[in-house]
Coordinates of C-alpha atoms in Angstrom, one line a residue:
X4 CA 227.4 136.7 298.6
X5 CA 228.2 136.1 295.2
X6 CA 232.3 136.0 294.6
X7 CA 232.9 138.8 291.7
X8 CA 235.6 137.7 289.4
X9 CA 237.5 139.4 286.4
X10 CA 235.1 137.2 284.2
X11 CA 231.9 138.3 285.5
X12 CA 232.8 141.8 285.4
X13 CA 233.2 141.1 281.1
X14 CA 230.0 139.3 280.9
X15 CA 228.7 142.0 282.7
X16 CA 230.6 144.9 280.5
X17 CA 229.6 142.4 277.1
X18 CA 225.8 142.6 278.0
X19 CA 225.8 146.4 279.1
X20 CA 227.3 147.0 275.8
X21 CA 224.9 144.6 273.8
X22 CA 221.9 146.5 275.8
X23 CA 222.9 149.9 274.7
X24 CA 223.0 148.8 271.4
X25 CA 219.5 146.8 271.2
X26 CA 218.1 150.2 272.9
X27 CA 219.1 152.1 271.1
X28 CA 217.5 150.1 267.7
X29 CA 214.3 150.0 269.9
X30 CA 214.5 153.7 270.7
X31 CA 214.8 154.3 266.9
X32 CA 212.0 152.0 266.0
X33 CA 209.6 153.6 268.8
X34 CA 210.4 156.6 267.1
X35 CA 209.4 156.0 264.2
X36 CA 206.4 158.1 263.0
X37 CA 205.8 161.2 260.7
X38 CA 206.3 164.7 261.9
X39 CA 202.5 165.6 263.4
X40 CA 203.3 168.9 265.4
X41 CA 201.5 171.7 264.0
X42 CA 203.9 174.2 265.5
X43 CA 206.9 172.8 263.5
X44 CA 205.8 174.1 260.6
X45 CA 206.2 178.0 262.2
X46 CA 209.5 177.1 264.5
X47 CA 211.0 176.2 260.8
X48 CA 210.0 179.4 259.3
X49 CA 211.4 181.1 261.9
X50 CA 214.7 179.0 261.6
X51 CA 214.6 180.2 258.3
X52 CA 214.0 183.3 259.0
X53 CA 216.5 183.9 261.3
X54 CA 219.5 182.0 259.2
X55 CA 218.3 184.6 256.3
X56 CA 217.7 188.2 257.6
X57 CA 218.8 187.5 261.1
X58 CA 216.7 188.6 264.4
X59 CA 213.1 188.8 264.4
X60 CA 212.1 191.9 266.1
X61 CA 208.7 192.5 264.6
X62 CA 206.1 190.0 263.9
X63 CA 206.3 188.5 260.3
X64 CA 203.4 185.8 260.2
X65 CA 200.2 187.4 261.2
X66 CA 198.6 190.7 259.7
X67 CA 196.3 190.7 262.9
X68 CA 199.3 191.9 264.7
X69 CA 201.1 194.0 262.0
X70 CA 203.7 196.1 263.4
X71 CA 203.8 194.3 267.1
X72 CA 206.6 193.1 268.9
X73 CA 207.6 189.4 268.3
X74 CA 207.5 187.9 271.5
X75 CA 208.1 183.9 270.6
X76 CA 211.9 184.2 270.9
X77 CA 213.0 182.4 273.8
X78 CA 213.7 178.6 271.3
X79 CA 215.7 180.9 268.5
X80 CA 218.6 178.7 268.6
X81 CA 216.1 175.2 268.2
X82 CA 215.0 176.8 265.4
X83 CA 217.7 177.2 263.3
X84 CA 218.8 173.9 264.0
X85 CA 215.2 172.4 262.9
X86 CA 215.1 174.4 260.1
X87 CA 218.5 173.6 258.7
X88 CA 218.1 169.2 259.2
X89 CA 214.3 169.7 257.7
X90 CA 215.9 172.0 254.2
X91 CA 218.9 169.5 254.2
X92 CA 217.1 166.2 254.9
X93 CA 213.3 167.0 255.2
X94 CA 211.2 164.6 257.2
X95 CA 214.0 162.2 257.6
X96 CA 216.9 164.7 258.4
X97 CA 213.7 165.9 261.4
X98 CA 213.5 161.9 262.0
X99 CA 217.9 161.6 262.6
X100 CA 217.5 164.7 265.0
X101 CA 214.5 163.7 266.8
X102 CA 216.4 160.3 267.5
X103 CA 220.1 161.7 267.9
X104 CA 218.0 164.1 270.7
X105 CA 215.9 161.1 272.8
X106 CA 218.8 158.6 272.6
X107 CA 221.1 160.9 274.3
X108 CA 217.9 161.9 276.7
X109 CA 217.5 158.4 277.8
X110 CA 221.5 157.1 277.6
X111 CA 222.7 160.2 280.2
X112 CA 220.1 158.3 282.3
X113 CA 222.0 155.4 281.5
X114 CA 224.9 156.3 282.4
X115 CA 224.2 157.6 285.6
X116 CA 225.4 154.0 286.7
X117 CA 227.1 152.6 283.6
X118 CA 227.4 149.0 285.5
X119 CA 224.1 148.3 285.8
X120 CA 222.8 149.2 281.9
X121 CA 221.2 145.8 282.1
X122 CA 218.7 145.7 283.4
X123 CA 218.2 149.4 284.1
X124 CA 217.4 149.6 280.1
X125 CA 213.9 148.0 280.3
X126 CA 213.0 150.9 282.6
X127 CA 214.0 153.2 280.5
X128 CA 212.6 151.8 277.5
X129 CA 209.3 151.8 279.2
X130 CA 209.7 155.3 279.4
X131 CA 210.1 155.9 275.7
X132 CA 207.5 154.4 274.9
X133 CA 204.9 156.0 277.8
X134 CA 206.7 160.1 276.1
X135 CA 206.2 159.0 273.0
X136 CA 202.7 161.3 273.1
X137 CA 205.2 164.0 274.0
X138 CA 208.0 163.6 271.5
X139 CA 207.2 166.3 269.3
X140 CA 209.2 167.6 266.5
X141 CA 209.6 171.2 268.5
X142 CA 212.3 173.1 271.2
X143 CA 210.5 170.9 273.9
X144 CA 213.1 167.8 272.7
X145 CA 215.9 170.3 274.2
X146 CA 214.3 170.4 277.2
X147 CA 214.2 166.6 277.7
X148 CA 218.1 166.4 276.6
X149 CA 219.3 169.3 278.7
X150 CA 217.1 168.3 282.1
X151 CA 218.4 164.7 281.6
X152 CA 222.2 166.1 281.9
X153 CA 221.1 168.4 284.6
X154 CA 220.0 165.4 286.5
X155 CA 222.9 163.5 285.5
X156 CA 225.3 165.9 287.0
X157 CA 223.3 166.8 290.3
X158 CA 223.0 162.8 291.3
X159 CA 226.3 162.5 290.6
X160 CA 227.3 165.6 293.0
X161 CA 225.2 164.3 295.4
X162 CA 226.2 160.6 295.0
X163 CA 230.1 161.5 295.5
X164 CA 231.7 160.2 298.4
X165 CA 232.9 162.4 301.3
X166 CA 231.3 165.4 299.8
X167 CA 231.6 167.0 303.0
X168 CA 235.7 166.8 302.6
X169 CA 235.6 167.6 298.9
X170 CA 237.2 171.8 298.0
X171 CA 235.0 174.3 296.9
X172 CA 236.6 174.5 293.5
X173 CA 236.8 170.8 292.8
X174 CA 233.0 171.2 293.0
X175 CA 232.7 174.5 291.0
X176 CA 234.6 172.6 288.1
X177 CA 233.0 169.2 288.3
X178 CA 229.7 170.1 288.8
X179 CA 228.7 173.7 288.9
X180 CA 230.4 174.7 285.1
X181 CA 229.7 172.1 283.4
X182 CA 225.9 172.4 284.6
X183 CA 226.2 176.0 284.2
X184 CA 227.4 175.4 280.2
X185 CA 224.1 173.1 279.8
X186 CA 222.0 175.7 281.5
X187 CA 223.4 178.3 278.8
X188 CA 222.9 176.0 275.9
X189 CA 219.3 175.4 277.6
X190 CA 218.0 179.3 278.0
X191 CA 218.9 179.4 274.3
X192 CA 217.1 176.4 272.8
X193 CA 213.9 176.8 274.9
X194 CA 213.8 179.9 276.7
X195 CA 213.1 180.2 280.7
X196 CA 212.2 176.5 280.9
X197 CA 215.4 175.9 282.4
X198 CA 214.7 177.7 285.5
X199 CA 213.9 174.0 286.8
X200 CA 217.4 173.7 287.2
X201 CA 217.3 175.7 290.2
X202 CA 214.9 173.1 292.3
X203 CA 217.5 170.5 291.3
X204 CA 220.4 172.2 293.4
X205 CA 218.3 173.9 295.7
X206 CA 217.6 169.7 296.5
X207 CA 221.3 169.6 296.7
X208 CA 221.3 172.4 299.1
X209 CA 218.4 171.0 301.7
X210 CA 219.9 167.3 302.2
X211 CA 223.3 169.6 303.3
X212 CA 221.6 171.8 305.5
X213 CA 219.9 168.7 306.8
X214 CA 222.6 167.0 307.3
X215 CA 224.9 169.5 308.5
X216 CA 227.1 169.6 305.7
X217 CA 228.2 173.3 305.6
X218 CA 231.6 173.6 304.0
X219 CA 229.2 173.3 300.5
X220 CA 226.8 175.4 301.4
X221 CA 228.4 178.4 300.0
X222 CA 229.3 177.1 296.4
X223 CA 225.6 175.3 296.2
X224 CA 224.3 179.2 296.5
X225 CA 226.7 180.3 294.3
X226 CA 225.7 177.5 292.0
X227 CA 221.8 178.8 292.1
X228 CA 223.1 182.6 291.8
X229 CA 225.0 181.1 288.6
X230 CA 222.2 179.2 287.1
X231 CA 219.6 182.4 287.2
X232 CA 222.3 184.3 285.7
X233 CA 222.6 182.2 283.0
X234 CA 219.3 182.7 282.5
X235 CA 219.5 185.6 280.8
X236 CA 223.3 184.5 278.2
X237 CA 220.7 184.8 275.5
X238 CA 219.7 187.6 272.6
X239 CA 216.4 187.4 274.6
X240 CA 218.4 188.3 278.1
X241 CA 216.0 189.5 280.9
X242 CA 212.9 188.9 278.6
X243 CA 213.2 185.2 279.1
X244 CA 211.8 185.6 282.7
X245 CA 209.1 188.1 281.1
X246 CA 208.3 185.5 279.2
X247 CA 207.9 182.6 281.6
X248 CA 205.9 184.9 283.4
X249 CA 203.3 186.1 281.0
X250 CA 202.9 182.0 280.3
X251 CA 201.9 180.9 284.1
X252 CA 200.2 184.0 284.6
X253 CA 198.3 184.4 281.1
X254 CA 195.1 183.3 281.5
X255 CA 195.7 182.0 277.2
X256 CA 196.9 179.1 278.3
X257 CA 193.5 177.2 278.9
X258 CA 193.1 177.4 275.0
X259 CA 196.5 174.9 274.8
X260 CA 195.5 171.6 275.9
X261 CA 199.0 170.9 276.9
X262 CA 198.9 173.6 279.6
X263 CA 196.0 172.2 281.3
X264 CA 196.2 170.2 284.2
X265 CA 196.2 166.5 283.5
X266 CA 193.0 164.4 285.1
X267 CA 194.0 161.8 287.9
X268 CA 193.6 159.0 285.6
X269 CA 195.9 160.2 282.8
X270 CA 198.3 161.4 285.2
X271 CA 198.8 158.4 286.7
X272 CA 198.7 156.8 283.3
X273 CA 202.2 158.1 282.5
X274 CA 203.6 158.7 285.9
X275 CA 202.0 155.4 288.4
X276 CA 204.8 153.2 287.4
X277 CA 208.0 155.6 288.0
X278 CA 206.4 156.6 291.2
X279 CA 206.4 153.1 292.4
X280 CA 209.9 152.5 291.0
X281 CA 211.6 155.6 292.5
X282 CA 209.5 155.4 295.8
X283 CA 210.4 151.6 296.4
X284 CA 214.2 152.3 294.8
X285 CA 214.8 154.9 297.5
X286 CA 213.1 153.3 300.3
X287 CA 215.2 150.3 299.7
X288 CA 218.2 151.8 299.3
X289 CA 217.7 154.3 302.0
X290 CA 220.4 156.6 300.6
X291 CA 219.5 160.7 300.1
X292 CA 216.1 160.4 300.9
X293 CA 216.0 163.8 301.4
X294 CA 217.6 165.0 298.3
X295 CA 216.3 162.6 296.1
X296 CA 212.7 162.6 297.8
X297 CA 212.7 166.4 297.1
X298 CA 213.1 166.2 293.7
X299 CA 210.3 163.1 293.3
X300 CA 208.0 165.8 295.0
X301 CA 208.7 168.6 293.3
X302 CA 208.7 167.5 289.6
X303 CA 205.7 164.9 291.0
X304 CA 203.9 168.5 291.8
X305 CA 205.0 170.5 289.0
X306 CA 203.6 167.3 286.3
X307 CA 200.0 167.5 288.3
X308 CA 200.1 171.5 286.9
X309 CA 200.3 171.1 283.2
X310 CA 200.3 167.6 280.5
X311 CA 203.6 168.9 278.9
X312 CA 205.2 168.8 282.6
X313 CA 204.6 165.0 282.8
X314 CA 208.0 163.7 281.0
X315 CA 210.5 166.0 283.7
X316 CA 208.7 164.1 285.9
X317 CA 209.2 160.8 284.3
X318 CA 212.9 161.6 283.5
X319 CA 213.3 162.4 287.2
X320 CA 211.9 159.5 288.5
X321 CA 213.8 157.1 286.6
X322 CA 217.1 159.4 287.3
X323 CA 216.2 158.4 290.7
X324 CA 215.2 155.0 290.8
X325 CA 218.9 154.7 289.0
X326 CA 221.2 156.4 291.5
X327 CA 219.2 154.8 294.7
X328 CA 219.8 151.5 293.2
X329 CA 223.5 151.9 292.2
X330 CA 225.2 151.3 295.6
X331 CA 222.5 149.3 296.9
X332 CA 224.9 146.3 297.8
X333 CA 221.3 143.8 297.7
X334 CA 220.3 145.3 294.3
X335 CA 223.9 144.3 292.6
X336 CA 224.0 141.2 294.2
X337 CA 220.8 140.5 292.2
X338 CA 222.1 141.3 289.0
X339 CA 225.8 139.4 289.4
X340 CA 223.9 136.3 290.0
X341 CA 221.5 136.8 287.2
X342 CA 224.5 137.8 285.0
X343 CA 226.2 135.0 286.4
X344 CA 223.3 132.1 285.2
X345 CA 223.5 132.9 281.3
X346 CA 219.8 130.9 280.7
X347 CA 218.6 133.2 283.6
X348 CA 219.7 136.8 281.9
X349 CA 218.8 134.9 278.4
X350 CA 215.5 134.1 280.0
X351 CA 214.8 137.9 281.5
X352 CA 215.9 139.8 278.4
X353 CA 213.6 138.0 276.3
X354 CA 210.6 138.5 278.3
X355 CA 211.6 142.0 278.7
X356 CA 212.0 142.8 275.7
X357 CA 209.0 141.0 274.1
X358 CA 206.9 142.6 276.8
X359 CA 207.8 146.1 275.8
X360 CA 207.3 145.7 271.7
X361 CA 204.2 144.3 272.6
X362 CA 203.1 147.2 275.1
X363 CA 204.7 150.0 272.1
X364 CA 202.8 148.0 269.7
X365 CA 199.2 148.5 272.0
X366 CA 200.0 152.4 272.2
X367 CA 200.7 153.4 268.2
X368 CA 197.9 151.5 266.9
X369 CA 196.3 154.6 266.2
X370 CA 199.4 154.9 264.1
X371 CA 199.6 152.3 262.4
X372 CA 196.0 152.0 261.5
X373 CA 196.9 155.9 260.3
X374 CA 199.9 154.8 258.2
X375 CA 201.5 157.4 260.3
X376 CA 204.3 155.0 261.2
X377 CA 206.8 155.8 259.1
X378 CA 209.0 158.6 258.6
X379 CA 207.2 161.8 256.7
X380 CA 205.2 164.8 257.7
X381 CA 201.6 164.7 258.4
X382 CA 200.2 167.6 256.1
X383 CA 196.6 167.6 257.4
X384 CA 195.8 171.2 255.7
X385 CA 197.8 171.0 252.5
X386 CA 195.1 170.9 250.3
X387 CA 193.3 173.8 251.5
X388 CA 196.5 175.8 250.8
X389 CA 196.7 174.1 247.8
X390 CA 193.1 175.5 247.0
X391 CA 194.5 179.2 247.9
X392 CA 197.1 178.6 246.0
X393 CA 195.0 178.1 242.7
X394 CA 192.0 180.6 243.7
X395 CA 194.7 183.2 244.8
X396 CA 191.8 185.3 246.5
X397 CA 192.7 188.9 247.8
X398 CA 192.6 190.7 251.2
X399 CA 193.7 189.5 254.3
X400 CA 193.4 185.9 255.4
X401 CA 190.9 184.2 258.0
X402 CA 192.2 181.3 259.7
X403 CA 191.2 178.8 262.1
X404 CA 193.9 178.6 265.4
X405 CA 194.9 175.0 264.6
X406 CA 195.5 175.8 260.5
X407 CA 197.7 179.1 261.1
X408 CA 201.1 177.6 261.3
X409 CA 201.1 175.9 258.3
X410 CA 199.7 178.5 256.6
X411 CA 201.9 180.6 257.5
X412 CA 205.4 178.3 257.0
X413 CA 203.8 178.1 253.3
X414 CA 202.5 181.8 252.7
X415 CA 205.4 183.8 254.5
X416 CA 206.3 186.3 253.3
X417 CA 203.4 187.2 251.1
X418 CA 200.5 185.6 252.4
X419 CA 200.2 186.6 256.2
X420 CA 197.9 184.3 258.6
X421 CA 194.9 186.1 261.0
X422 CA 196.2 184.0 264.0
X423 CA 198.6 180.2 264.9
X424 CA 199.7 178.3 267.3
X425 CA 201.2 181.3 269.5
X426 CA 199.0 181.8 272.2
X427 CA 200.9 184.5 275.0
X428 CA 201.6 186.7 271.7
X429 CA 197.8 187.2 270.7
X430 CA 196.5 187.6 274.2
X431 CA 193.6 186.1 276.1
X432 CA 190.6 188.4 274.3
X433 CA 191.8 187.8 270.7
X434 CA 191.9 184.1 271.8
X435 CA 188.5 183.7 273.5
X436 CA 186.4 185.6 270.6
X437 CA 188.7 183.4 268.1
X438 CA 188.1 180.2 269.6
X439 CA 184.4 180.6 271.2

C-alpha cells in the first residue's frame, strides 16, 4: 500500500483542478455546433410570448386549432430563459447557455467524488461526446442538469456513513429540501419529466427495507410524498400529470422519432460502454448493490422505451460507476500510484485525451463536412419564408409538420401555421392524415 503524504494529496488536488479545467475547454469545443432543433424556433416564440402578454391560454400559432386550449405548457419557464439569451445574444448567447447547462450536467457528476476528477473526467467526457445527438437547443437541457443533481444528492444520501444512526431531520435538510427545491425548479422548466425523481428515492427506500434500516423509512416516504407534490408548484399544477399522461398514452408519439423505441444496435451504441463501466464498478466495489443496481435497471429499462430516454440512462450510469468507485480502497490505490509516477499520469492523460478528440472528431464529421461546426443557427426553411414573404399570398397557410415551427416563430402573430412540431396538441387523426 502506497504511503499517502501531504504532497501527494496536492499533486493530486493540482491535477483534479487542471482536469476540470481541460474539460471543461473540451466540453465547450464538443459543443460547438449551430442551433439545428426545429422546435427552438416555437419554444422562443413562446418565451417571447409569455415575457410580453404573459400566460398562454389559447393557442396562438396554428389556425387549424383556432380557439383551442394551449396544451404545450409544462417548459414555460425554459422558454423564457431561451428566448431572452437568443434576443440578447442570438446563436451565441443559445451557444453560452447550452454550455453553461452541460458543464454543470457533467461537473455535479464530477463532483460526486471530488478526489478522484482525474481520471473520472475521461469517462465523462466520453459521455459528452456519445449525447451530443441529444444536446438540443430545447427544455430537454433542464432535464439533463436537474436529473444530474438529483443523482448527485441521492448517492450522496445513500453513500453517507451510519445512515442508520443519522435523525430524521438532518436528512430532511441535507437531502430531502434541497432535492425537493431542484424538483420545483424541474416541474417548471420541463413539465412532468421530473417524476423520475421518484424511482431515485424509491431505490433509496428498497436497499433500507432490504437491509433493515427502518429508522429512515419514514422520511424516505415523506420524501416521495414531497417530490409528487412538487409536482404540481407550477402555473400548469395538476395538468402536468395530464400531460405526461396523454404523451405515454397518445398513440401521436410514433410520428416523433424520438419517442420510438431505439433498435438493439443503437441502443447499445450509446449505452454498451456505461453498462460495462457501472456493472464492473459495482461488482468491484460491492457497495449498494441494491440501491445502485436498482437504478442501473430502471433507467437501463426506461432508455430501451424511447431514443430521448437514452442520456438519463447514460447520466446514471456514470453517477454510478463514480460513487461505487469512490471508497473502493483498490480503485484509489490505483490512482495514488499513478499520480504518484508523474511520466505515468503524463503518459495516461495524453492517450486519453487524444483518444477522445479523435473519437469526437469520427462522430461530427457530418458536421464538419456540413460547416455546421460553428456557432449559428441552421435555417433550413428560410428561404421559403422568404418567398412568402415577397409573394404575400392570402388565406390560411399549408404546411408540412417539419416546416411549422419556423414558420410560425417568423409569422406569429399574423401569419398562423396549419400544424408544427407539437404532436399531443393536434391529436393522433390530424397527425396520421397530415403525415400519411
Amino acid at each position: 500500500m502506497v504511503l499517502y503524504t501531504s504532497s501527494m494529496h496536492m499533486n493530486r488536488k493540482s491535477l483534479n483542478g487542471s482536469f476540470l479545467i481541460i474539460a471543461l475547454a473540451m466540453i465547450g469545443w464538443f459543443l460547438l455546433y449551430k442551433v439545428t432543433s426545429s422546435d427552438f424556433w416555437w419554444h422562443v416564440k413562446a418565451g417571447q410570448i409569455l415575457r410580453t402578454t404573459g400566460w398562454i391560454a389559447t393557442d396562438p400559432f396554428a389556425h387549424t386549432r383556432e380557439g383551442l386550449p394551449y396544451l404545450a405548457s409544462q417548459s414555460w419557464l425554459a422558454q423564457i430563459v431561451l428566448s431572452v439569451f437568443y434576443d440578447i445574444g442570438g446563436a451565441g448567447g443559445i451557444f453560452f447557455l447550452r454550455f453553461i447547462l452541460i458543464s454543470l450536467t457533467f461537473g455535479v457528476l464530477l463532483l460526486i467524488d471530488k478526489r478522484s476528477i482525474w481520471p473520472n473526467v475521461f469517462a465523462v467526457l466520453l459521455g459528452a461526446i456519445l449525447l451530443r445527438p441529444f444536446i438540443l437547443d430545447r427544455p430537454q437541457l433542464w432535464t439533463f442538469l436537474c436529473f444530474s443533481l438529483q443523482l448527485f444528492l441521492t448517492v450522496q444520501f445513500i453513500l453517507s456513513p451510519n445512515l442508520k444512526d443519522k435523525s430524521r431531520t438532518k436528512i430532511l435538510f441535507s437531502y430531502l429540501v434541497p432535492l425537493w427545491a431542484v424538483q420545483v425548479l424541474w416541474v417548471n422548466m420541463h413539465g412532468a419529466a421530473a417524476l423520475v425523481t421518484v424511482a431515485l428515492i424509491g431505490a433509496a427506500l428498497l436497499e433500507s427495507v432490504m437491509q433493515k434500516r427502518y429508522s429512515v423509512l419514514p422520511i424516505l416516504l415523506v420524501g416521495i410524498v414531497g417530490t409528487l407534490v412538487a409536482l404540481i408548484v407550477s402555473p400548469n399544477g395538476i395538468s402536468n400529470f395530464v400531460y405526461v399522461q396523454n404523451l405515454f398514452a397518445d398513440q401521436t408519439k410514433q410520428f416523433i422519432l424520438e419517442w420510438q423505441a431505439p433498435v438493439l444496435s443503437g441502443y447499445l451504441q450509446i449505452t454498451g460502454v456505461f453498462w460495462v463501466m457501472a456493472v464492473a464498478s459495482l461488482l468491484w466495489s460491492r457497495k449498494h448493490i441494491i440501491s445502485f443496481g436498482t437504478i442501473l435497471l430502471a433507467f437501463g429499462i426506461f432508455a430501451s422505451t424511447a431514443m430521448r430516454h437514452l442520456p438519463l440512462f447514460v447520466l446514471a450510469a456514470l453517477a454510478i460507476t463514480i460513487a461505487s468507485l469512490k471508497n473502493n480502497l483498490a480503485w484509489q490505490t490505483l490512482i495514488t500510484e499513478a499520480i504518484n509516477r508523474k511520466i505515468l499520469t503524463l503518459a495516461i492523460s495524453i492517450g486519453m485525451l487524444a483518444a477522445l478528440l479523435g473519437f469526437n472528431r469520427i462522430t461530427m464529421v457530418h458536421l464538419i463536412r456540413s460547416g455546421g461546426n460553428t456557432i449559428g443557427t441552421l435555417e433550413q426553411h428560410a428561404s421559403a419564408y422568404d418567398f412568402l414573404e415577397q409573394a404575400k399570398p392570402t388565406g390560411n397557410m399549408f404546411n408540412s409538420f417539419d416546416v411549422g415551427a419556423y414558420f410560425l416563430y417568423r409569422g406569429y402573430p399574423d401569419r398562423k401555421v396549419f400544424v408544427d412540431g407539437r404532436n399531443v396538441d393536434y391529436g393522433y387523426d390530424f397527425l396520421k392524415k397530415t403525415t400519411s
